[in-house]
Amino acid sequence: MDKIAVVMNPSSGRGLAAQLEPWLRLRLRDRVEILKVSPDIDAAKWARQKAEAGYSRVLVIGGDGTFRSVGAALIGTETPIGLVSCGTNNNIAAHCGLPHDHHEAVEIALSEEPQWVSAGRIGDYVFFEGAGIGLEADLWPVGEAFVRHRFRDILETPLKLAGDRSVELTLEIDPPSERQTIKAFTMTISNTPVTGAHLNLAPGIDIRDPKLYLTVYHDLGRLKLMASAHALSQGHKGHGYTTTRYPFMRLKVQSEYPCHVHADGTLIGTLPIEVVSIPKAIRVALPPPGALLTPRPPDEVALQPALIEKS
C-alpha cells in the first residue's frame, strides 16, 4: 500500500493548512504520516528520509518557503511532490496552474502525473522562484511588507531614495565565455515569471525550462522600481528604464561594490556569486491541460506555463 508523507505548516494561511488535517486523515487513513513544521523540527530532513524509505509522494501544505525547503531536500530523488499552497504569495502554485481550492489541490497532489521542474543554486542555497542582485535585493523586504500589510516595516526601512547610482558588474554567461562589463542598478535571476510580492519580472518563462533567465535593469533606480511595482505585478514592464535578458545554465557575477544578493527572498550574501541551473530538479504533480479548476484570487494571478520549444 502506497504511503504518503505530508509536511504541513499549521500557521500558513492563518491556520487554514491545519484545518485540512482532519479531512486528510479521513481521506488517507493509515496511508498518511503528517509532520507539522515547527522551529525545532528539520522538516526537510524528515521529507528526505521518507522519500528514501519509499513513500510514494511527499505533499507540502504551506507556502512557497515550505515548498522551497522540502523541494531542495528532495533533489536527487524521483519522489513526486504535491503542493497545496496556503501561504502569502503562492507564486509557484499560481504559475503551475494549481487550483485555489485546497481539496482540489490535494487530489491533484495525490493522483496527477508529476512533471520535472527546474531549480537554481547559488553556493549551497537552492531556489525555485528567483534571485536578485543589488537594488532588487535591497528592496525585497519592502515588497514583502506591502503584500503582508506590515506598513511599519516600510516606514522603518532605511532607503536612501535620493542616492541612487548604478554599479559596474562583470558577467560570465555559460563560461568559458568572454566577460561582459555592464552598468546596472539591479539584476534579477528568474526560474518562474512571478516572484516575491507578485512581481511579474520574467513574463513567458516556464519553471520546467532547464535554463534560468538573467534580466539586467540598466537604469531602474529605487524610485522608478517602487513606481513600477504595480505595473510589474500586472505583468507589464513599467516605464523609464531598459532591460536586457540572457538565458543561461551557469552564470558568474562580480563587482567591486558589495551588492547584496537574495534567493527566494532570503538574503544570502554579497557578490561575487556563481549561479547554476538544476534541470529536472524535482518532480511536481501538476494538473492536466484544460482541467476545470477553481481559479486563484486576482492578487495571485500569474501567467500560465509557456510551451517549451522542442529542439
PDB file of C-alpha atoms in Angstrom:
ATOM      1  CA  MET A   1       0.000   0.000   0.000  1.00  0.00           C
ATOM      2  CA  ASP A   2       1.372   3.415  -1.029  1.00  0.00           C
ATOM      3  CA  LYS A   3       2.377   5.648   1.863  1.00  0.00           C
ATOM      4  CA  ILE A   4       2.021   9.441   1.717  1.00  0.00           C
ATOM      5  CA  ALA A   5       4.232  11.818   3.683  1.00  0.00           C
ATOM      6  CA  VAL A   6       2.829  15.280   4.417  1.00  0.00           C
ATOM      7  CA  VAL A   7       4.804  18.315   5.536  1.00  0.00           C
ATOM      8  CA  MET A   8       2.283  20.767   6.952  1.00  0.00           C
ATOM      9  CA  ASN A   9       2.919  24.316   8.106  1.00  0.00           C
ATOM     10  CA  PRO A  10      -0.024  24.736  10.522  1.00  0.00           C
ATOM     11  CA  SER A  11       0.335  28.524  10.649  1.00  0.00           C
ATOM     12  CA  SER A  12       0.087  29.013   6.871  1.00  0.00           C
ATOM     13  CA  GLY A  13      -2.983  30.760   5.570  1.00  0.00           C
ATOM     14  CA  ARG A  14      -3.896  31.951   9.078  1.00  0.00           C
ATOM     15  CA  GLY A  15      -4.304  28.363  10.178  1.00  0.00           C
ATOM     16  CA  LEU A  16      -6.024  27.141   7.011  1.00  0.00           C
ATOM     17  CA  ALA A  17      -3.369  24.455   6.491  1.00  0.00           C
ATOM     18  CA  ALA A  18      -4.092  22.942   9.900  1.00  0.00           C
ATOM     19  CA  GLN A  19      -7.824  22.857   9.134  1.00  0.00           C
ATOM     20  CA  LEU A  20      -7.118  20.355   6.347  1.00  0.00           C
ATOM     21  CA  GLU A  21      -5.657  17.781   8.731  1.00  0.00           C
ATOM     22  CA  PRO A  22      -8.898  16.032   9.885  1.00  0.00           C
ATOM     23  CA  TRP A  23     -10.166  15.700   6.299  1.00  0.00           C
ATOM     24  CA  LEU A  24      -6.751  14.493   5.089  1.00  0.00           C
ATOM     25  CA  ARG A  25      -6.564  11.793   7.778  1.00  0.00           C
ATOM     26  CA  LEU A  26     -10.072  10.657   6.894  1.00  0.00           C
ATOM     27  CA  ARG A  27      -9.205  10.679   3.189  1.00  0.00           C
ATOM     28  CA  LEU A  28      -5.971   8.652   3.529  1.00  0.00           C
ATOM     29  CA  ARG A  29      -6.452   6.879   6.876  1.00  0.00           C
ATOM     30  CA  ASP A  30      -3.364   4.795   7.777  1.00  0.00           C
ATOM     31  CA  ARG A  31      -1.617   5.632   4.480  1.00  0.00           C
ATOM     32  CA  VAL A  32      -0.619   9.109   5.688  1.00  0.00           C
ATOM     33  CA  GLU A  33       2.055  10.390   8.022  1.00  0.00           C
ATOM     34  CA  ILE A  34       1.951  14.095   8.818  1.00  0.00           C
ATOM     35  CA  LEU A  35       4.779  16.276  10.115  1.00  0.00           C
ATOM     36  CA  LYS A  36       3.853  19.732  11.403  1.00  0.00           C
ATOM     37  CA  VAL A  37       6.514  22.356  10.853  1.00  0.00           C
ATOM     38  CA  SER A  38       7.949  23.997  13.968  1.00  0.00           C
ATOM     39  CA  PRO A  39      11.228  25.752  14.797  1.00  0.00           C
ATOM     40  CA  ASP A  40      12.715  22.669  16.492  1.00  0.00           C
ATOM     41  CA  ILE A  41      11.960  20.227  13.635  1.00  0.00           C
ATOM     42  CA  ASP A  42      14.025  19.704  10.483  1.00  0.00           C
ATOM     43  CA  ALA A  43      11.147  19.184   8.064  1.00  0.00           C
ATOM     44  CA  ALA A  44      13.438  18.998   5.021  1.00  0.00           C
ATOM     45  CA  LYS A  45      15.470  16.172   6.557  1.00  0.00           C
ATOM     46  CA  TRP A  46      12.273  14.322   7.514  1.00  0.00           C
ATOM     47  CA  ALA A  47      10.909  14.609   3.962  1.00  0.00           C
ATOM     48  CA  ARG A  48      14.166  13.287   2.502  1.00  0.00           C
ATOM     49  CA  GLN A  49      14.074  10.314   4.876  1.00  0.00           C
ATOM     50  CA  LYS A  50      10.525   9.477   3.830  1.00  0.00           C
ATOM     51  CA  ALA A  51      11.436   9.691   0.144  1.00  0.00           C
ATOM     52  CA  GLU A  52      14.404   7.370   0.671  1.00  0.00           C
ATOM     53  CA  ALA A  53      12.175   4.996   2.668  1.00  0.00           C
ATOM     54  CA  GLY A  54       9.974   4.508  -0.391  1.00  0.00           C
ATOM     55  CA  TYR A  55       6.990   6.742   0.341  1.00  0.00           C
ATOM     56  CA  SER A  56       5.119   7.235  -2.925  1.00  0.00           C
ATOM     57  CA  ARG A  57       4.618  11.009  -2.612  1.00  0.00           C
ATOM     58  CA  VAL A  58       5.501  13.931  -0.377  1.00  0.00           C
ATOM     59  CA  LEU A  59       2.803  16.585  -0.009  1.00  0.00           C
ATOM     60  CA  VAL A  60       3.642  20.129   1.058  1.00  0.00           C
ATOM     61  CA  ILE A  61       0.791  22.045   2.681  1.00  0.00           C
ATOM     62  CA  GLY A  62       2.087  25.544   3.259  1.00  0.00           C
ATOM     63  CA  GLY A  63       3.627  28.469   1.438  1.00  0.00           C
ATOM     64  CA  ASP A  64       6.398  28.965  -1.095  1.00  0.00           C
ATOM     65  CA  GLY A  65       9.022  28.877   1.656  1.00  0.00           C
ATOM     66  CA  THR A  66       7.953  25.454   2.916  1.00  0.00           C
ATOM     67  CA  PHE A  67       7.893  24.166  -0.665  1.00  0.00           C
ATOM     68  CA  ARG A  68      11.411  25.510  -1.269  1.00  0.00           C
ATOM     69  CA  SER A  69      12.787  23.812   1.823  1.00  0.00           C
ATOM     70  CA  VAL A  70      11.253  20.421   1.043  1.00  0.00           C
ATOM     71  CA  GLY A  71      11.937  20.654  -2.683  1.00  0.00           C
ATOM     72  CA  ALA A  72      15.624  21.390  -2.104  1.00  0.00           C
ATOM     73  CA  ALA A  73      15.857  18.346   0.168  1.00  0.00           C
ATOM     74  CA  LEU A  74      14.346  16.053  -2.487  1.00  0.00           C
ATOM     75  CA  ILE A  75      16.717  16.980  -5.316  1.00  0.00           C
ATOM     76  CA  GLY A  76      18.344  13.765  -6.489  1.00  0.00           C
ATOM     77  CA  THR A  77      15.276  11.644  -5.779  1.00  0.00           C
ATOM     78  CA  GLU A  78      12.371  10.837  -8.084  1.00  0.00           C
ATOM     79  CA  THR A  79       9.713  11.004  -5.378  1.00  0.00           C
ATOM     80  CA  PRO A  80       6.898  13.282  -6.608  1.00  0.00           C
ATOM     81  CA  ILE A  81       5.984  16.385  -4.624  1.00  0.00           C
ATOM     82  CA  GLY A  82       2.425  17.672  -4.375  1.00  0.00           C
ATOM     83  CA  LEU A  83       1.884  21.329  -3.482  1.00  0.00           C
ATOM     84  CA  VAL A  84      -1.177  22.558  -1.599  1.00  0.00           C
ATOM     85  CA  SER A  85      -0.485  26.277  -1.326  1.00  0.00           C
ATOM     86  CA  CYS A  86      -1.657  28.073   1.806  1.00  0.00           C
ATOM     87  CA  GLY A  87       0.923  30.843   2.002  1.00  0.00           C
ATOM     88  CA  THR A  88       1.002  34.589   1.408  1.00  0.00           C
ATOM     89  CA  ASN A  89       2.293  34.877  -2.161  1.00  0.00           C
ATOM     90  CA  ASN A  90       1.719  31.362  -3.584  1.00  0.00           C
ATOM     91  CA  ASN A  91       3.675  32.230  -6.717  1.00  0.00           C
ATOM     92  CA  ILE A  92       4.696  28.677  -7.578  1.00  0.00           C
ATOM     93  CA  ALA A  93       1.143  27.350  -7.332  1.00  0.00           C
ATOM     94  CA  ALA A  94      -0.200  30.211  -9.448  1.00  0.00           C
ATOM     95  CA  HIS A  95       2.451  29.686 -12.129  1.00  0.00           C
ATOM     96  CA  CYS A  96       1.865  25.933 -12.223  1.00  0.00           C
ATOM     97  CA  GLY A  97      -1.898  26.353 -12.648  1.00  0.00           C
ATOM     98  CA  LEU A  98      -2.800  24.731  -9.333  1.00  0.00           C
ATOM     99  CA  PRO A  99      -6.306  25.448  -8.028  1.00  0.00           C
ATOM    100  CA  HIS A 100      -7.204  27.821  -5.229  1.00  0.00           C
ATOM    101  CA  ASP A 101      -9.472  25.222  -3.616  1.00  0.00           C
ATOM    102  CA  HIS A 102      -7.303  23.227  -1.205  1.00  0.00           C
ATOM    103  CA  HIS A 103      -9.281  19.996  -1.513  1.00  0.00           C
ATOM    104  CA  GLU A 104      -8.867  20.096  -5.293  1.00  0.00           C
ATOM    105  CA  ALA A 105      -5.166  20.780  -4.808  1.00  0.00           C
ATOM    106  CA  VAL A 106      -4.828  17.749  -2.529  1.00  0.00           C
ATOM    107  CA  GLU A 107      -6.437  15.494  -5.143  1.00  0.00           C
ATOM    108  CA  ILE A 108      -4.030  16.770  -7.804  1.00  0.00           C
ATOM    109  CA  ALA A 109      -1.103  16.286  -5.425  1.00  0.00           C
ATOM    110  CA  LEU A 110      -2.155  12.694  -4.776  1.00  0.00           C
ATOM    111  CA  SER A 111      -3.086  11.490  -8.233  1.00  0.00           C
ATOM    112  CA  GLU A 112      -1.886  13.619 -11.140  1.00  0.00           C
ATOM    113  CA  GLU A 113       1.161  12.835 -13.255  1.00  0.00           C
ATOM    114  CA  PRO A 114       4.305  14.526 -11.931  1.00  0.00           C
ATOM    115  CA  GLN A 115       6.423  16.690 -14.216  1.00  0.00           C
ATOM    116  CA  TRP A 116      10.067  17.660 -13.843  1.00  0.00           C
ATOM    117  CA  VAL A 117      10.714  21.258 -12.843  1.00  0.00           C
ATOM    118  CA  SER A 118      13.993  23.124 -12.660  1.00  0.00           C
ATOM    119  CA  ALA A 119      15.718  24.953  -9.825  1.00  0.00           C
ATOM    120  CA  GLY A 120      18.722  27.192  -9.353  1.00  0.00           C
ATOM    121  CA  ARG A 121      21.605  27.117  -6.946  1.00  0.00           C
ATOM    122  CA  ILE A 122      23.832  29.888  -5.555  1.00  0.00           C
ATOM    123  CA  GLY A 123      26.532  28.292  -3.454  1.00  0.00           C
ATOM    124  CA  ASP A 124      24.682  25.841  -1.219  1.00  0.00           C
ATOM    125  CA  TYR A 125      21.349  27.682  -1.454  1.00  0.00           C
ATOM    126  CA  VAL A 126      18.680  26.241  -3.761  1.00  0.00           C
ATOM    127  CA  PHE A 127      15.891  28.448  -5.125  1.00  0.00           C
ATOM    128  CA  PHE A 128      12.767  27.729  -7.177  1.00  0.00           C
ATOM    129  CA  GLU A 129      11.403  31.224  -7.924  1.00  0.00           C
ATOM    130  CA  GLY A 130      14.360  33.502  -8.433  1.00  0.00           C
ATOM    131  CA  ALA A 131      17.149  35.631  -7.075  1.00  0.00           C
ATOM    132  CA  GLY A 132      18.035  39.303  -7.083  1.00  0.00           C
ATOM    133  CA  ILE A 133      21.250  41.291  -7.068  1.00  0.00           C
ATOM    134  CA  GLY A 134      21.710  44.889  -5.937  1.00  0.00           C
ATOM    135  CA  LEU A 135      18.720  47.188  -5.639  1.00  0.00           C
ATOM    136  CA  GLU A 136      16.114  44.428  -6.054  1.00  0.00           C
ATOM    137  CA  ALA A 137      17.666  42.538  -3.145  1.00  0.00           C
ATOM    138  CA  ASP A 138      17.740  45.707  -1.030  1.00  0.00           C
ATOM    139  CA  LEU A 139      14.075  46.460  -1.716  1.00  0.00           C
ATOM    140  CA  TRP A 140      12.780  42.893  -1.319  1.00  0.00           C
ATOM    141  CA  PRO A 141      11.749  43.457   2.345  1.00  0.00           C
ATOM    142  CA  VAL A 142       9.676  46.470   1.244  1.00  0.00           C
ATOM    143  CA  GLY A 143       7.720  44.389  -1.276  1.00  0.00           C
ATOM    144  CA  GLU A 144       7.115  41.667   1.298  1.00  0.00           C
ATOM    145  CA  ALA A 145       5.951  44.272   3.810  1.00  0.00           C
ATOM    146  CA  PHE A 146       3.443  45.638   1.278  1.00  0.00           C
ATOM    147  CA  VAL A 147       1.939  42.249   0.467  1.00  0.00           C
ATOM    148  CA  ARG A 148       1.810  41.244   4.147  1.00  0.00           C
ATOM    149  CA  HIS A 149       0.399  44.669   5.150  1.00  0.00           C
ATOM    150  CA  ARG A 150       3.299  45.333   7.550  1.00  0.00           C
ATOM    151  CA  PHE A 151       3.329  49.082   6.935  1.00  0.00           C
ATOM    152  CA  ARG A 152       5.508  49.867   9.958  1.00  0.00           C
ATOM    153  CA  ASP A 153       8.279  47.806   8.338  1.00  0.00           C
ATOM    154  CA  ILE A 154       8.023  50.007   5.233  1.00  0.00           C
ATOM    155  CA  LEU A 155       8.357  53.185   7.254  1.00  0.00           C
ATOM    156  CA  GLU A 156      11.354  51.818   9.149  1.00  0.00           C
ATOM    157  CA  THR A 157      13.229  50.600   6.040  1.00  0.00           C
ATOM    158  CA  PRO A 158      16.346  52.794   5.608  1.00  0.00           C
ATOM    159  CA  LEU A 159      16.033  53.685   1.922  1.00  0.00           C
ATOM    160  CA  LYS A 160      18.320  56.407   0.558  1.00  0.00           C
ATOM    161  CA  LEU A 161      15.989  57.239  -2.296  1.00  0.00           C
ATOM    162  CA  ALA A 162      17.950  60.226  -3.498  1.00  0.00           C
ATOM    163  CA  GLY A 163      21.306  58.435  -3.517  1.00  0.00           C
ATOM    164  CA  ASP A 164      20.827  56.058  -6.449  1.00  0.00           C
ATOM    165  CA  ARG A 165      23.715  55.122  -8.679  1.00  0.00           C
ATOM    166  CA  SER A 166      24.379  52.258 -10.998  1.00  0.00           C
ATOM    167  CA  VAL A 167      27.344  49.967 -10.368  1.00  0.00           C
ATOM    168  CA  GLU A 168      29.787  48.250 -12.683  1.00  0.00           C
ATOM    169  CA  LEU A 169      29.276  44.494 -12.897  1.00  0.00           C
ATOM    170  CA  THR A 170      31.255  41.777 -14.652  1.00  0.00           C
ATOM    171  CA  LEU A 171      29.296  38.857 -16.131  1.00  0.00           C
ATOM    172  CA  GLU A 172      30.400  35.456 -17.390  1.00  0.00           C
ATOM    173  CA  ILE A 173      27.452  33.696 -19.013  1.00  0.00           C
ATOM    174  CA  ASP A 174      27.900  29.956 -19.547  1.00  0.00           C
ATOM    175  CA  PRO A 175      31.684  30.105 -19.050  1.00  0.00           C
ATOM    176  CA  PRO A 176      34.166  29.738 -20.526  1.00  0.00           C
ATOM    177  CA  SER A 177      32.968  32.764 -22.419  1.00  0.00           C
ATOM    178  CA  GLU A 178      34.032  36.332 -22.941  1.00  0.00           C
ATOM    179  CA  ARG A 179      33.453  38.517 -19.898  1.00  0.00           C
ATOM    180  CA  GLN A 180      30.985  41.363 -20.215  1.00  0.00           C
ATOM    181  CA  THR A 181      31.191  44.550 -18.183  1.00  0.00           C
ATOM    182  CA  ILE A 182      27.920  46.396 -17.730  1.00  0.00           C
ATOM    183  CA  LYS A 183      26.455  49.155 -15.587  1.00  0.00           C
ATOM    184  CA  ALA A 184      23.157  48.485 -13.838  1.00  0.00           C
ATOM    185  CA  PHE A 185      21.125  49.305 -10.757  1.00  0.00           C
ATOM    186  CA  THR A 186      19.876  45.779 -10.307  1.00  0.00           C
ATOM    187  CA  MET A 187      19.604  42.320 -11.863  1.00  0.00           C
ATOM    188  CA  THR A 188      17.131  39.506 -11.392  1.00  0.00           C
ATOM    189  CA  ILE A 189      17.532  35.774 -11.998  1.00  0.00           C
ATOM    190  CA  SER A 190      14.239  34.051 -12.777  1.00  0.00           C
ATOM    191  CA  ASN A 191      13.027  30.455 -12.734  1.00  0.00           C
ATOM    192  CA  THR A 192       9.351  31.483 -12.720  1.00  0.00           C
ATOM    193  CA  PRO A 193       7.641  34.541 -14.239  1.00  0.00           C
ATOM    194  CA  VAL A 194       6.431  35.844 -10.877  1.00  0.00           C
ATOM    195  CA  THR A 195       8.402  36.203  -7.671  1.00  0.00           C
ATOM    196  CA  GLY A 196       8.149  37.935  -4.316  1.00  0.00           C
ATOM    197  CA  ALA A 197       5.191  40.269  -3.850  1.00  0.00           C
ATOM    198  CA  HIS A 198       3.560  39.103  -7.121  1.00  0.00           C
ATOM    199  CA  LEU A 199       6.139  40.893  -9.291  1.00  0.00           C
ATOM    200  CA  ASN A 200       5.922  39.572 -12.849  1.00  0.00           C
ATOM    201  CA  LEU A 201       9.598  40.084 -13.653  1.00  0.00           C
ATOM    202  CA  ALA A 202      10.001  37.486 -16.408  1.00  0.00           C
ATOM    203  CA  PRO A 203       6.772  37.006 -18.389  1.00  0.00           C
ATOM    204  CA  GLY A 204       6.664  33.919 -20.569  1.00  0.00           C
ATOM    205  CA  ILE A 205       9.250  31.726 -18.871  1.00  0.00           C
ATOM    206  CA  ASP A 206       8.445  28.269 -17.521  1.00  0.00           C
ATOM    207  CA  ILE A 207       9.664  26.521 -14.366  1.00  0.00           C
ATOM    208  CA  ARG A 208      10.051  23.359 -16.489  1.00  0.00           C
ATOM    209  CA  ASP A 209      12.553  25.070 -18.802  1.00  0.00           C
ATOM    210  CA  PRO A 210      16.100  23.858 -17.990  1.00  0.00           C
ATOM    211  CA  LYS A 211      17.502  27.383 -18.325  1.00  0.00           C
ATOM    212  CA  LEU A 212      17.415  30.265 -15.876  1.00  0.00           C
ATOM    213  CA  TYR A 213      16.992  33.843 -17.081  1.00  0.00           C
ATOM    214  CA  LEU A 214      19.069  36.873 -16.109  1.00  0.00           C
ATOM    215  CA  THR A 215      17.412  40.278 -16.553  1.00  0.00           C
ATOM    216  CA  VAL A 216      19.616  43.353 -16.326  1.00  0.00           C
ATOM    217  CA  TYR A 217      17.895  46.631 -15.404  1.00  0.00           C
ATOM    218  CA  HIS A 218      20.154  49.334 -16.770  1.00  0.00           C
ATOM    219  CA  ASP A 219      18.506  52.473 -15.418  1.00  0.00           C
ATOM    220  CA  LEU A 220      15.880  51.358 -12.916  1.00  0.00           C
ATOM    221  CA  GLY A 221      16.576  53.257  -9.705  1.00  0.00           C
ATOM    222  CA  ARG A 222      14.771  52.941  -6.378  1.00  0.00           C
ATOM    223  CA  LEU A 223      12.038  55.467  -7.139  1.00  0.00           C
ATOM    224  CA  LYS A 224      11.392  54.015 -10.600  1.00  0.00           C
ATOM    225  CA  LEU A 225      11.292  50.474  -9.198  1.00  0.00           C
ATOM    226  CA  MET A 226       8.779  51.393  -6.499  1.00  0.00           C
ATOM    227  CA  ALA A 227       6.726  53.396  -9.018  1.00  0.00           C
ATOM    228  CA  SER A 228       6.762  50.423 -11.411  1.00  0.00           C
ATOM    229  CA  ALA A 229       5.794  47.833  -8.786  1.00  0.00           C
ATOM    230  CA  HIS A 230       2.096  47.903  -9.679  1.00  0.00           C
ATOM    231  CA  ALA A 231       2.794  47.555 -13.404  1.00  0.00           C
ATOM    232  CA  LEU A 232       5.182  44.660 -12.725  1.00  0.00           C
ATOM    233  CA  SER A 233       2.570  42.902 -10.598  1.00  0.00           C
ATOM    234  CA  GLN A 234       0.206  43.115 -13.593  1.00  0.00           C
ATOM    235  CA  GLY A 235       2.762  41.659 -15.995  1.00  0.00           C
ATOM    236  CA  HIS A 236       3.669  44.991 -17.602  1.00  0.00           C
ATOM    237  CA  LYS A 237       7.159  46.369 -17.898  1.00  0.00           C
ATOM    238  CA  GLY A 238       6.669  49.840 -16.494  1.00  0.00           C
ATOM    239  CA  HIS A 239       8.284  52.953 -17.946  1.00  0.00           C
ATOM    240  CA  GLY A 240      11.522  54.889 -17.876  1.00  0.00           C
ATOM    241  CA  TYR A 241      14.092  52.088 -17.955  1.00  0.00           C
ATOM    242  CA  THR A 242      15.589  49.484 -20.288  1.00  0.00           C
ATOM    243  CA  THR A 243      16.282  45.790 -19.749  1.00  0.00           C
ATOM    244  CA  THR A 244      18.304  43.012 -21.336  1.00  0.00           C
ATOM    245  CA  ARG A 245      17.518  39.323 -20.781  1.00  0.00           C
ATOM    246  CA  TYR A 246      20.003  36.435 -21.040  1.00  0.00           C
ATOM    247  CA  PRO A 247      19.160  32.710 -20.801  1.00  0.00           C
ATOM    248  CA  PHE A 248      21.883  30.674 -19.097  1.00  0.00           C
ATOM    249  CA  MET A 249      22.844  27.417 -17.424  1.00  0.00           C
ATOM    250  CA  ARG A 250      25.753  28.847 -15.434  1.00  0.00           C
ATOM    251  CA  LEU A 251      26.487  32.455 -14.515  1.00  0.00           C
ATOM    252  CA  LYS A 252      29.253  34.287 -12.673  1.00  0.00           C
ATOM    253  CA  VAL A 253      28.742  37.856 -11.411  1.00  0.00           C
ATOM    254  CA  GLN A 254      31.444  40.025  -9.880  1.00  0.00           C
ATOM    255  CA  SER A 255      31.701  43.636  -8.774  1.00  0.00           C
ATOM    256  CA  GLU A 256      33.998  45.811  -6.732  1.00  0.00           C
ATOM    257  CA  TYR A 257      30.869  47.086  -4.996  1.00  0.00           C
ATOM    258  CA  PRO A 258      29.473  44.588  -2.401  1.00  0.00           C
ATOM    259  CA  CYS A 259      25.957  44.278  -3.853  1.00  0.00           C
ATOM    260  CA  HIS A 260      23.505  42.262  -1.768  1.00  0.00           C
ATOM    261  CA  VAL A 261      22.123  39.003  -3.138  1.00  0.00           C
ATOM    262  CA  HIS A 262      18.853  37.285  -2.232  1.00  0.00           C
ATOM    263  CA  ALA A 263      17.424  33.937  -3.342  1.00  0.00           C
ATOM    264  CA  ASP A 264      13.696  33.257  -2.925  1.00  0.00           C
ATOM    265  CA  GLY A 265      13.527  36.180  -0.518  1.00  0.00           C
ATOM    266  CA  THR A 266      16.423  35.171   1.735  1.00  0.00           C
ATOM    267  CA  LEU A 267      19.479  37.423   1.818  1.00  0.00           C
ATOM    268  CA  ILE A 268      22.367  35.022   1.249  1.00  0.00           C
ATOM    269  CA  GLY A 269      25.369  37.323   0.977  1.00  0.00           C
ATOM    270  CA  THR A 270      27.065  39.687  -1.441  1.00  0.00           C
ATOM    271  CA  LEU A 271      28.880  39.497  -4.754  1.00  0.00           C
ATOM    272  CA  PRO A 272      30.767  37.664  -6.207  1.00  0.00           C
ATOM    273  CA  ILE A 273      28.449  34.716  -6.886  1.00  0.00           C
ATOM    274  CA  GLU A 274      28.125  31.738  -9.204  1.00  0.00           C
ATOM    275  CA  VAL A 275      24.619  30.653 -10.209  1.00  0.00           C
ATOM    276  CA  VAL A 276      23.912  27.193 -11.597  1.00  0.00           C
ATOM    277  CA  SER A 277      20.710  25.894 -13.183  1.00  0.00           C
ATOM    278  CA  ILE A 278      19.489  22.481 -11.994  1.00  0.00           C
ATOM    279  CA  PRO A 279      17.393  20.939 -14.785  1.00  0.00           C
ATOM    280  CA  LYS A 280      14.958  18.212 -13.754  1.00  0.00           C
ATOM    281  CA  ALA A 281      15.496  19.086 -10.107  1.00  0.00           C
ATOM    282  CA  ILE A 282      12.284  17.614  -8.690  1.00  0.00           C
ATOM    283  CA  ARG A 283       9.016  16.060  -9.905  1.00  0.00           C
ATOM    284  CA  VAL A 284       5.858  18.017  -9.083  1.00  0.00           C
ATOM    285  CA  ALA A 285       2.275  16.796  -9.555  1.00  0.00           C
ATOM    286  CA  LEU A 286       0.587  19.254 -11.941  1.00  0.00           C
ATOM    287  CA  PRO A 287      -2.948  19.425 -13.330  1.00  0.00           C
ATOM    288  CA  PRO A 288      -3.539  18.151 -16.868  1.00  0.00           C
ATOM    289  CA  PRO A 289      -4.027  20.690 -19.677  1.00  0.00           C
ATOM    290  CA  GLY A 290      -7.560  22.020 -19.844  1.00  0.00           C
ATOM    291  CA  ALA A 291      -8.564  20.886 -16.355  1.00  0.00           C
ATOM    292  CA  LEU A 292     -11.517  22.843 -14.923  1.00  0.00           C
ATOM    293  CA  LEU A 293     -10.254  24.056 -11.567  1.00  0.00           C
ATOM    294  CA  THR A 294     -11.183  26.701  -9.016  1.00  0.00           C
ATOM    295  CA  PRO A 295      -9.372  29.868 -10.153  1.00  0.00           C
ATOM    296  CA  ARG A 296      -6.857  31.593  -7.924  1.00  0.00           C
ATOM    297  CA  PRO A 297      -7.700  35.024  -6.439  1.00  0.00           C
ATOM    298  CA  PRO A 298      -6.847  38.103  -8.540  1.00  0.00           C
ATOM    299  CA  ASP A 299      -3.779  39.063  -6.496  1.00  0.00           C
ATOM    300  CA  GLU A 300      -2.223  35.658  -7.228  1.00  0.00           C
ATOM    301  CA  VAL A 301      -2.892  35.688 -10.968  1.00  0.00           C
ATOM    302  CA  ALA A 302       0.229  34.738 -12.933  1.00  0.00           C
ATOM    303  CA  LEU A 303       0.924  33.727 -16.480  1.00  0.00           C
ATOM    304  CA  GLN A 304       0.282  30.052 -17.088  1.00  0.00           C
ATOM    305  CA  PRO A 305       3.305  27.952 -18.047  1.00  0.00           C
ATOM    306  CA  ALA A 306       4.535  28.745 -21.531  1.00  0.00           C
ATOM    307  CA  LEU A 307       5.040  25.984 -24.056  1.00  0.00           C
ATOM    308  CA  ILE A 308       8.643  24.828 -24.179  1.00  0.00           C
ATOM    309  CA  GLU A 309      10.037  24.751 -27.686  1.00  0.00           C
ATOM    310  CA  LYS A 310      11.143  21.277 -28.679  1.00  0.00           C
ATOM    311  CA  SER A 311      14.644  21.281 -30.099  1.00  0.00           C
TER     312      SER A 311
END
